Coordinates of N, CA and C in Angstrom, one line a residue:
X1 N -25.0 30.3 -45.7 CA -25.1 29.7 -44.3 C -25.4 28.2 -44.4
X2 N -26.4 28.2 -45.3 CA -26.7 26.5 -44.9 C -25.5 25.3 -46.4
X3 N -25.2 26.4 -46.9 CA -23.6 25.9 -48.0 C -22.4 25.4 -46.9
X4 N -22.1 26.3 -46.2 CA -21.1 26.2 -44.7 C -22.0 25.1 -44.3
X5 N -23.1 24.8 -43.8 CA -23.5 23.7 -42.6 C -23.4 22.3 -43.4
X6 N -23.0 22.0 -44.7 CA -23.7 21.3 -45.6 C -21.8 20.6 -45.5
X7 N -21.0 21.6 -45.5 CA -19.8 21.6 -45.7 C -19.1 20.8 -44.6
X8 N -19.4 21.6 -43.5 CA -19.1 21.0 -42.4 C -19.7 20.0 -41.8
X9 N -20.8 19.5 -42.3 CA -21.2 17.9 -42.1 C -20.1 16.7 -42.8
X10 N -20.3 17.2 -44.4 CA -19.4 16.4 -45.0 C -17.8 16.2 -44.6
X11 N -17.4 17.3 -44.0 CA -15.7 17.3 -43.3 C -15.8 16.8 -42.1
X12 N -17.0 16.4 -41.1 CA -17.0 15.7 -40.3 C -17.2 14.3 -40.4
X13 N -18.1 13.9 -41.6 CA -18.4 12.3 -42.2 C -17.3 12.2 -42.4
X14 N -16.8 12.6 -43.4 CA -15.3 12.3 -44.0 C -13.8 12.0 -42.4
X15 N -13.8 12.6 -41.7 CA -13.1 12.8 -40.6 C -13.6 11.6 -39.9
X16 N -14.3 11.2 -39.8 CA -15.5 10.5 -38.7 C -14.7 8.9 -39.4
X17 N -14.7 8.8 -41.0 CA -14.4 7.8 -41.8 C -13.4 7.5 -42.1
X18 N -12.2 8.6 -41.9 CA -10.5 8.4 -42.0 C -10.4 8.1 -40.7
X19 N -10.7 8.2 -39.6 CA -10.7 7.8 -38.1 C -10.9 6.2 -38.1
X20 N -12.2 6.2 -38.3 CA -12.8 4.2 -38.4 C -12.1 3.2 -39.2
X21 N -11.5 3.9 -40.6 CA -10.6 3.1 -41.1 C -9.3 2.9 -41.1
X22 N -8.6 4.3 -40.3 CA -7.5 4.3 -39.4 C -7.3 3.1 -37.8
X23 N -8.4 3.0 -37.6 CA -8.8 2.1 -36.2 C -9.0 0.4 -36.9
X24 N -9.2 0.4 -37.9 CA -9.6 -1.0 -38.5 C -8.0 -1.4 -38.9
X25 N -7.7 -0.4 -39.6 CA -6.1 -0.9 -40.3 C -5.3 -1.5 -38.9
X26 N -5.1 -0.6 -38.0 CA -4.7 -0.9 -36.5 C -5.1 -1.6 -36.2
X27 N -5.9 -2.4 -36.0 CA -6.5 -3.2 -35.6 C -6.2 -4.3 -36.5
X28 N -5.9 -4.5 -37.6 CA -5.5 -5.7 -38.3 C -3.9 -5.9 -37.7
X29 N -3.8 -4.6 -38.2 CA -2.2 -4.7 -38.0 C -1.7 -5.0 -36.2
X30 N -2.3 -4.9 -35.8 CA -1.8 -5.8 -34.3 C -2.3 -7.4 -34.3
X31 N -3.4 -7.7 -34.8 CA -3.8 -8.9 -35.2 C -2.7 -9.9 -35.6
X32 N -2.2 -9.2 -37.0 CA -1.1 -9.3 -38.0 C 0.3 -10.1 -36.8
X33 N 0.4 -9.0 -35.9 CA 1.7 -8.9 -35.4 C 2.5 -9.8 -34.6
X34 N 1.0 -10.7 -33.8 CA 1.6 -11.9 -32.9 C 1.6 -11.0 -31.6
X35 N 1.5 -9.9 -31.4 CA 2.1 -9.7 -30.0 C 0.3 -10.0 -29.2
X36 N -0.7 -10.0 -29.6 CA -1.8 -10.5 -29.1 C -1.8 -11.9 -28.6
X37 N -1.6 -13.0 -29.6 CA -1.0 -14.4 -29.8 C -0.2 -14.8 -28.8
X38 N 0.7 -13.9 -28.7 CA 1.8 -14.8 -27.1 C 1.1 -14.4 -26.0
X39 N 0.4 -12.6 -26.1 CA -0.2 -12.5 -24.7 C -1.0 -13.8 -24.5
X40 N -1.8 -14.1 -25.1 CA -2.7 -15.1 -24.7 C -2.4 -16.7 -24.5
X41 N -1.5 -17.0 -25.5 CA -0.7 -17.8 -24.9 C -0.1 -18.2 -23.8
X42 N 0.5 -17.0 -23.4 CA 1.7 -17.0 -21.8 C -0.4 -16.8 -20.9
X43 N -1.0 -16.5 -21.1 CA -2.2 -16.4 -20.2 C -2.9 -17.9 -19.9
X44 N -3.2 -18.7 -21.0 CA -3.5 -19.6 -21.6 C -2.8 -20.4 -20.3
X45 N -1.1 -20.8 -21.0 CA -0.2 -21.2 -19.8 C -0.4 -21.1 -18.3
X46 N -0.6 -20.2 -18.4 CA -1.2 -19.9 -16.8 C -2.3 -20.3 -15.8
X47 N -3.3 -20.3 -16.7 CA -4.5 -20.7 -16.5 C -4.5 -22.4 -16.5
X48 N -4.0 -23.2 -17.6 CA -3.8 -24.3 -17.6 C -2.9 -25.1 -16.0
X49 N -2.1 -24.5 -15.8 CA -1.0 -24.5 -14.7 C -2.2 -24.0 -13.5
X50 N -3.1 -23.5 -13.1 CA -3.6 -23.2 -11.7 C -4.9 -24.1 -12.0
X51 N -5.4 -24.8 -13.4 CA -6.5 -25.3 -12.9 C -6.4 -26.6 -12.8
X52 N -4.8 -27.4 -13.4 CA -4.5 -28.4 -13.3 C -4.0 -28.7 -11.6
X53 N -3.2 -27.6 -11.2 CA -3.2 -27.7 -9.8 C -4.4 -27.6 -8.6
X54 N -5.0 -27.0 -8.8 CA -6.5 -27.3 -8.1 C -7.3 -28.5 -8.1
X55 N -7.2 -29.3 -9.6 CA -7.6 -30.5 -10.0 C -6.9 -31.3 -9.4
X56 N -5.4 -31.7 -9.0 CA -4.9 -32.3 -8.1 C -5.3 -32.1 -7.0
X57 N -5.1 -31.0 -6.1 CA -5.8 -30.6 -4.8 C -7.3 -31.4 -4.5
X58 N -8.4 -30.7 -5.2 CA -9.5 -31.2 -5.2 C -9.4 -33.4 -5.5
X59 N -8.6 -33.7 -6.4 CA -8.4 -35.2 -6.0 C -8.4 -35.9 -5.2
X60 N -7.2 -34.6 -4.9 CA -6.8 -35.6 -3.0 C -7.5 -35.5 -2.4
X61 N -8.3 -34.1 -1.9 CA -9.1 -34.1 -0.8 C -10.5 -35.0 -1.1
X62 N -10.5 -35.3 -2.5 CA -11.6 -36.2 -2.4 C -11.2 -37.3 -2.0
X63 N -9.7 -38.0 -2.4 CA -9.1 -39.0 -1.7 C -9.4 -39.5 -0.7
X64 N -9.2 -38.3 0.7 CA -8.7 -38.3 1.7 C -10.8 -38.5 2.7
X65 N -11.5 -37.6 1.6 CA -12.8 -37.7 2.5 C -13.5 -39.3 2.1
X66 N -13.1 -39.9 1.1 CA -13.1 -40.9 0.8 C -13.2 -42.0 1.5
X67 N -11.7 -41.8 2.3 CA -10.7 -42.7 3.5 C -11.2 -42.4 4.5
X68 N -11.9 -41.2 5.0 CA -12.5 -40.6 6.1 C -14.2 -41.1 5.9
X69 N -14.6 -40.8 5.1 CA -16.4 -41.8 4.7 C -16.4 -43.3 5.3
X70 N -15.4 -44.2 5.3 CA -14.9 -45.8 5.5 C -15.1 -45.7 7.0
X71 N -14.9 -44.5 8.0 CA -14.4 -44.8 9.3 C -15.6 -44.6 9.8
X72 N -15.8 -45.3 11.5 CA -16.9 -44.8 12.1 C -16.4 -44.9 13.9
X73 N -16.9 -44.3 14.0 CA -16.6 -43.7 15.6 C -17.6 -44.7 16.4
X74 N -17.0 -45.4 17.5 CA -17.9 -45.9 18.2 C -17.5 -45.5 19.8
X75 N -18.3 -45.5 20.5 CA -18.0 -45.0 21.8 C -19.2 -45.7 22.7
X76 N -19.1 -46.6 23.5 CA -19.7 -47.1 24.1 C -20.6 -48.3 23.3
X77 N -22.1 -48.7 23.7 CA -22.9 -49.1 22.3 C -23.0 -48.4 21.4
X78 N -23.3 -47.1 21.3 CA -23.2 -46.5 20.0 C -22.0 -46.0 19.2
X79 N -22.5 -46.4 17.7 CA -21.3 -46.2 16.8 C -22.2 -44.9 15.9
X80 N -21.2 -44.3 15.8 CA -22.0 -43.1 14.1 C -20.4 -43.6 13.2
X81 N -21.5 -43.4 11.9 CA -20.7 -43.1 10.7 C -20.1 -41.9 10.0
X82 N -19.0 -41.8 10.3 CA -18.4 -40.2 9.9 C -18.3 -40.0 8.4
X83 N -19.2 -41.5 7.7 CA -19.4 -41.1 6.4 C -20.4 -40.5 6.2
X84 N -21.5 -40.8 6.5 CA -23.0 -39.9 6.4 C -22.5 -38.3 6.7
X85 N -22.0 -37.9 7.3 CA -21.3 -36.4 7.7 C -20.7 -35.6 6.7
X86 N -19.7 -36.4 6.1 CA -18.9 -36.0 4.8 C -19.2 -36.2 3.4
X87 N -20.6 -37.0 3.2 CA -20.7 -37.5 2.3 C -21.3 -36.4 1.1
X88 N -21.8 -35.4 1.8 CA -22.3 -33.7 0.9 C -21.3 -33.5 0.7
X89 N -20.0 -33.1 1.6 CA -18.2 -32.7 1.1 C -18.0 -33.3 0.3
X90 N -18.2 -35.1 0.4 CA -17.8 -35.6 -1.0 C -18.1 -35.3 -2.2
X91 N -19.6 -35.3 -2.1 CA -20.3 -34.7 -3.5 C -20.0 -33.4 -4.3
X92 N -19.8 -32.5 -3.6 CA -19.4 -31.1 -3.6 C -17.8 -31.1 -4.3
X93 N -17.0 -32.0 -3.9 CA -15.5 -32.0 -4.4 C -15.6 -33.0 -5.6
X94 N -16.6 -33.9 -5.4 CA -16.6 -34.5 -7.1 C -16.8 -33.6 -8.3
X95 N -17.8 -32.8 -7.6 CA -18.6 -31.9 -8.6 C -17.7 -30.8 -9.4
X96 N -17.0 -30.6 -8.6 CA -15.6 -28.7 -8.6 C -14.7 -29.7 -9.6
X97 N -14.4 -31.1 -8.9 CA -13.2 -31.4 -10.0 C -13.8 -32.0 -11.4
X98 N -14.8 -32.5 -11.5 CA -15.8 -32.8 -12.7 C -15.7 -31.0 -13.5
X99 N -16.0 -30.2 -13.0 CA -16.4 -28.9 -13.7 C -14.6 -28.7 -13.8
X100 N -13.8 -28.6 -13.0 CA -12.6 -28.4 -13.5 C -11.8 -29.8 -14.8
X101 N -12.3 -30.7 -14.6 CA -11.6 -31.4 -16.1 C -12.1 -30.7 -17.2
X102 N -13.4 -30.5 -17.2 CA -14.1 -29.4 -18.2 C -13.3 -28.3 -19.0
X103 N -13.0 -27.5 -17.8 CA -12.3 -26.3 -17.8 C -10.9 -26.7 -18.5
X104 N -10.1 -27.6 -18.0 CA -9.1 -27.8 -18.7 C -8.9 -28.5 -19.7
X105 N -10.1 -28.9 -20.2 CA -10.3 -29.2 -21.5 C -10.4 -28.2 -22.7
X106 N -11.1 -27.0 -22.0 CA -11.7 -25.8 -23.3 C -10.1 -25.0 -23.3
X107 N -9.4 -25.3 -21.9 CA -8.1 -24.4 -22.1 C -7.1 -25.2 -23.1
X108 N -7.2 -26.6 -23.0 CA -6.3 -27.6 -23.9 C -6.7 -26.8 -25.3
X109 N -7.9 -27.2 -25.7 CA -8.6 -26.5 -27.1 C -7.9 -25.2 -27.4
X110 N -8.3 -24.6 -26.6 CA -8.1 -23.0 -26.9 C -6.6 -23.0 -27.6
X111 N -5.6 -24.1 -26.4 CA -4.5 -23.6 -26.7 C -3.7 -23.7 -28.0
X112 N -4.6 -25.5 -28.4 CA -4.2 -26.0 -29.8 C -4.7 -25.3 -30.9
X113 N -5.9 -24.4 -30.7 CA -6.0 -23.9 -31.8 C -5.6 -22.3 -32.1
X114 N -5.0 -22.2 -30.7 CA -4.1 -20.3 -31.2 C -3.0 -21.2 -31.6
X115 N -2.4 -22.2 -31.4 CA -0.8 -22.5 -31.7 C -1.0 -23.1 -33.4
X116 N -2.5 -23.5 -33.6 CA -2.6 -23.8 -35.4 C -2.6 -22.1 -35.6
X117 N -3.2 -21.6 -35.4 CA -3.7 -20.1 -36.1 C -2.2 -19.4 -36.4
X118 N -1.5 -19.5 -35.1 CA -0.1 -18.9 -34.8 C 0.9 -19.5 -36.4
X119 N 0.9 -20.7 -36.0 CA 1.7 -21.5 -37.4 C 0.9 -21.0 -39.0
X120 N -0.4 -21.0 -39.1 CA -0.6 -20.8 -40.3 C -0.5 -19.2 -40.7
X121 N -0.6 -18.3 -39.9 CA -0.3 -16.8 -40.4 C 0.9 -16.5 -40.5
X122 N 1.9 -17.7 -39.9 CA 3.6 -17.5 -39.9 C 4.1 -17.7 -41.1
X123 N 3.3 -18.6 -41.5 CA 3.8 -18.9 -43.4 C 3.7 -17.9 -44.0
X124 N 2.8 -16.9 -44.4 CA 2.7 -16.0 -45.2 C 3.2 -15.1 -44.8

């Protein structure tokens, strides 16, 4: 009885360890294959393409509150400044497009170094 239990551990270690090294080889071998490589690439693309367009967006509108900060409303003796109003907006849209040059910096990176990694595993 405990010959059988002794048995059936070992066929399950063993099982347990043709499985893990079955999952590791697979696992190289998709590595190996490139088809990870383009997904992330064509992703990569993507992401580059919506944060450069937002970066434009956020430009302008900082442009535009910019041109709008300059003006001031007067109506009768009193004038107000419609920059004091907008001038948190401004700050707020500096800040998004400041954190977005960032962002498309680590995406520039990312992308130059999957397209080295891509070229050097293509030689061999």
């Amino acid at each position: 009885m405990e010959l059988q239990f002794i048995l059936l551990t070992e066929f399950i270690n063993n099982k347990k360890r043709l499985i893990l090294i079955g999952i590791i080889i697979s696992l190289v071998l998709v590595s190996w294959s490139g088809i990870l490589d383009n997904l992330s690439y064509d992703y990569l693309k993507g992401s580059l393409l919506s944060a450069l367009s937002s970066y434009a967006v956020s430009r302008s509108l900082n442009g535009i509150i910019s041109v709008l900060q300059s003006s001031t409303l007067s109506v009768g003796i009193a004038s107000v400044s419609v920059g004091e109003l907008l001038d948190p907006v401004n700050d707020i849209v500096e800040r998004f497009s400041d954190l977005l040059t960032i962002s498309i910096s680590s995406i520039i990176i990312q992308k130059v170094l999957l397209r080295n990694k891509h070229e050097t595993t293509s030689r061999y």
